[in-house]
Tab-separated table of C-alpha atoms in Angstrom:
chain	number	residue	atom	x	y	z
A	1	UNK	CA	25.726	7.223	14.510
A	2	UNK	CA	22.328	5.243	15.397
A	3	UNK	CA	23.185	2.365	12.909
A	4	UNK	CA	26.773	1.961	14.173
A	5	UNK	CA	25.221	1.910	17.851
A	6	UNK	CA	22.605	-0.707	16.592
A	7	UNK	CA	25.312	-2.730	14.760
A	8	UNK	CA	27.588	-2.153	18.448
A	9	UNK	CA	24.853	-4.024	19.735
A	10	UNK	CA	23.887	-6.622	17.706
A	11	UNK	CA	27.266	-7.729	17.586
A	12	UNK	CA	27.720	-7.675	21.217
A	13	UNK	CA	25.057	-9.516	22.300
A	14	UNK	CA	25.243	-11.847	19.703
A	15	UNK	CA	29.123	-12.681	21.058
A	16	UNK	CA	27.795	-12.965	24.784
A	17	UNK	CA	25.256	-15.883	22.990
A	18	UNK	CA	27.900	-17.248	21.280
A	19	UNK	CA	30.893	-17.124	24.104
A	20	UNK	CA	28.454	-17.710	26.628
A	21	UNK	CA	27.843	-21.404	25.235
A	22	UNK	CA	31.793	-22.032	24.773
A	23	UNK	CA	32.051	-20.918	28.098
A	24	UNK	CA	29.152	-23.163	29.392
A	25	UNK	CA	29.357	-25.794	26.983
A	26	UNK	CA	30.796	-29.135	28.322
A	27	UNK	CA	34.085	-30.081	26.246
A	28	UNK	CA	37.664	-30.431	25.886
A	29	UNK	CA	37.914	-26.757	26.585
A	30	UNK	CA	40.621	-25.643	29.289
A	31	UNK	CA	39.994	-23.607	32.619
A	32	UNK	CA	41.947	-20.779	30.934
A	33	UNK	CA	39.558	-20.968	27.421
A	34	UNK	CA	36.906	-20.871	29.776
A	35	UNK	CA	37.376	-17.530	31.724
A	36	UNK	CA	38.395	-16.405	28.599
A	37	UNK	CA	35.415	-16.882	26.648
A	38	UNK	CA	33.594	-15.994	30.247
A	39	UNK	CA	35.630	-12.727	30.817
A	40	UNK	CA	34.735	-11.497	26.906
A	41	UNK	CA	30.792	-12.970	26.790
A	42	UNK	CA	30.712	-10.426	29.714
A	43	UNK	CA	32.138	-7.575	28.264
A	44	UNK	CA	29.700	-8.058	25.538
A	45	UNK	CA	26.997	-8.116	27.403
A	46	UNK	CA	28.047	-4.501	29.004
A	47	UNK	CA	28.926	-3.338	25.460
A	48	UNK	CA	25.712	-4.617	24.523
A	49	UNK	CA	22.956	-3.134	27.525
A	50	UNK	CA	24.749	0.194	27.113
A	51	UNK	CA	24.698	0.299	23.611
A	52	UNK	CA	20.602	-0.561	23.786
A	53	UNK	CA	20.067	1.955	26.895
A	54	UNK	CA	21.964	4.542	24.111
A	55	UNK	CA	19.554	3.653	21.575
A	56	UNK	CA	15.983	3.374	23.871
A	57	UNK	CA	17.166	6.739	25.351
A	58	UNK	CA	18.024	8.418	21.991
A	59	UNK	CA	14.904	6.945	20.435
A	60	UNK	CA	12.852	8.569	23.106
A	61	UNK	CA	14.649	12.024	22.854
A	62	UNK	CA	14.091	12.267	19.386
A	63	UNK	CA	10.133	11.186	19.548
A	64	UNK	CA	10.775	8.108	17.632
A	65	UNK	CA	9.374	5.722	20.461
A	66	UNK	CA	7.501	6.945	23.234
A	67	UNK	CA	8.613	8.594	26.755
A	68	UNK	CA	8.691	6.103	29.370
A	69	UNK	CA	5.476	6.591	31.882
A	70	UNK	CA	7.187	8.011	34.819
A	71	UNK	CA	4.811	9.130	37.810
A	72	UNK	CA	5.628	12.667	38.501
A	73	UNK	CA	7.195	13.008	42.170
A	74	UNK	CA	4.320	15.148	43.488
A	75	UNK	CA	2.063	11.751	43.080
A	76	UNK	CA	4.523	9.244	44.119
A	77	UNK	CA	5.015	11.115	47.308
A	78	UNK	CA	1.062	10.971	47.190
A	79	UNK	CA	0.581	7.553	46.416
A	80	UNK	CA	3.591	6.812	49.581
A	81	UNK	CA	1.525	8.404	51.730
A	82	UNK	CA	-1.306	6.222	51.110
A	83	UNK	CA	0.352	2.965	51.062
A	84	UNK	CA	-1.016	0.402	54.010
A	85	UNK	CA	-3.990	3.156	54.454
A	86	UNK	CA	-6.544	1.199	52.903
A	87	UNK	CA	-7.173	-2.615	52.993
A	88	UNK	CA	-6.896	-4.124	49.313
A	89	UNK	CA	-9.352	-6.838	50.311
A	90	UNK	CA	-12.263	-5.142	51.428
């Protein structure tokens, strides 16, 4: 399943790349080409970010990259608190 998710995205993002220039791209294209190529660069693109948030989340559940640093709420509430206590500059 993680190589057809990686393959998902690959694929997808290299299609918004690709359809992205034919959409952008100056040429004898029509207005109806154009959206096209617009209209399915951007479904690739939310093919592609939700196939790599699957992945970077998966990867991270299964200890093959490492937890994202998240501040615990306890210490952002903390560090809230503090904010525009202290001067930075002196």
């Amino acid at each position: 399943m993680r190589k057809r998710i990686a393959i998902v995205d690959v694929v997808a993002l290299s299609g918004v790349w690709a359809l992205g220039h034919v959409a952008l791209a100056p040429g004898p294209a029509s207005q109806g080409q154009t959206v096209m190529a617009t209209a399915i660069a951007l479904a690739g693109l939310v093919t592609g970010l939700a196939a790599w948030i699957w992945a970077v989340r998966r990867a991270e559940a299964t200890g093959h990259a490492w937890r994202s640093c998240r501040m615990p709420p306890e210490k952002r509430e903390n560090a809230q608190a503090e904010w525009g206590k202290t001067d930075a500059l002196s």
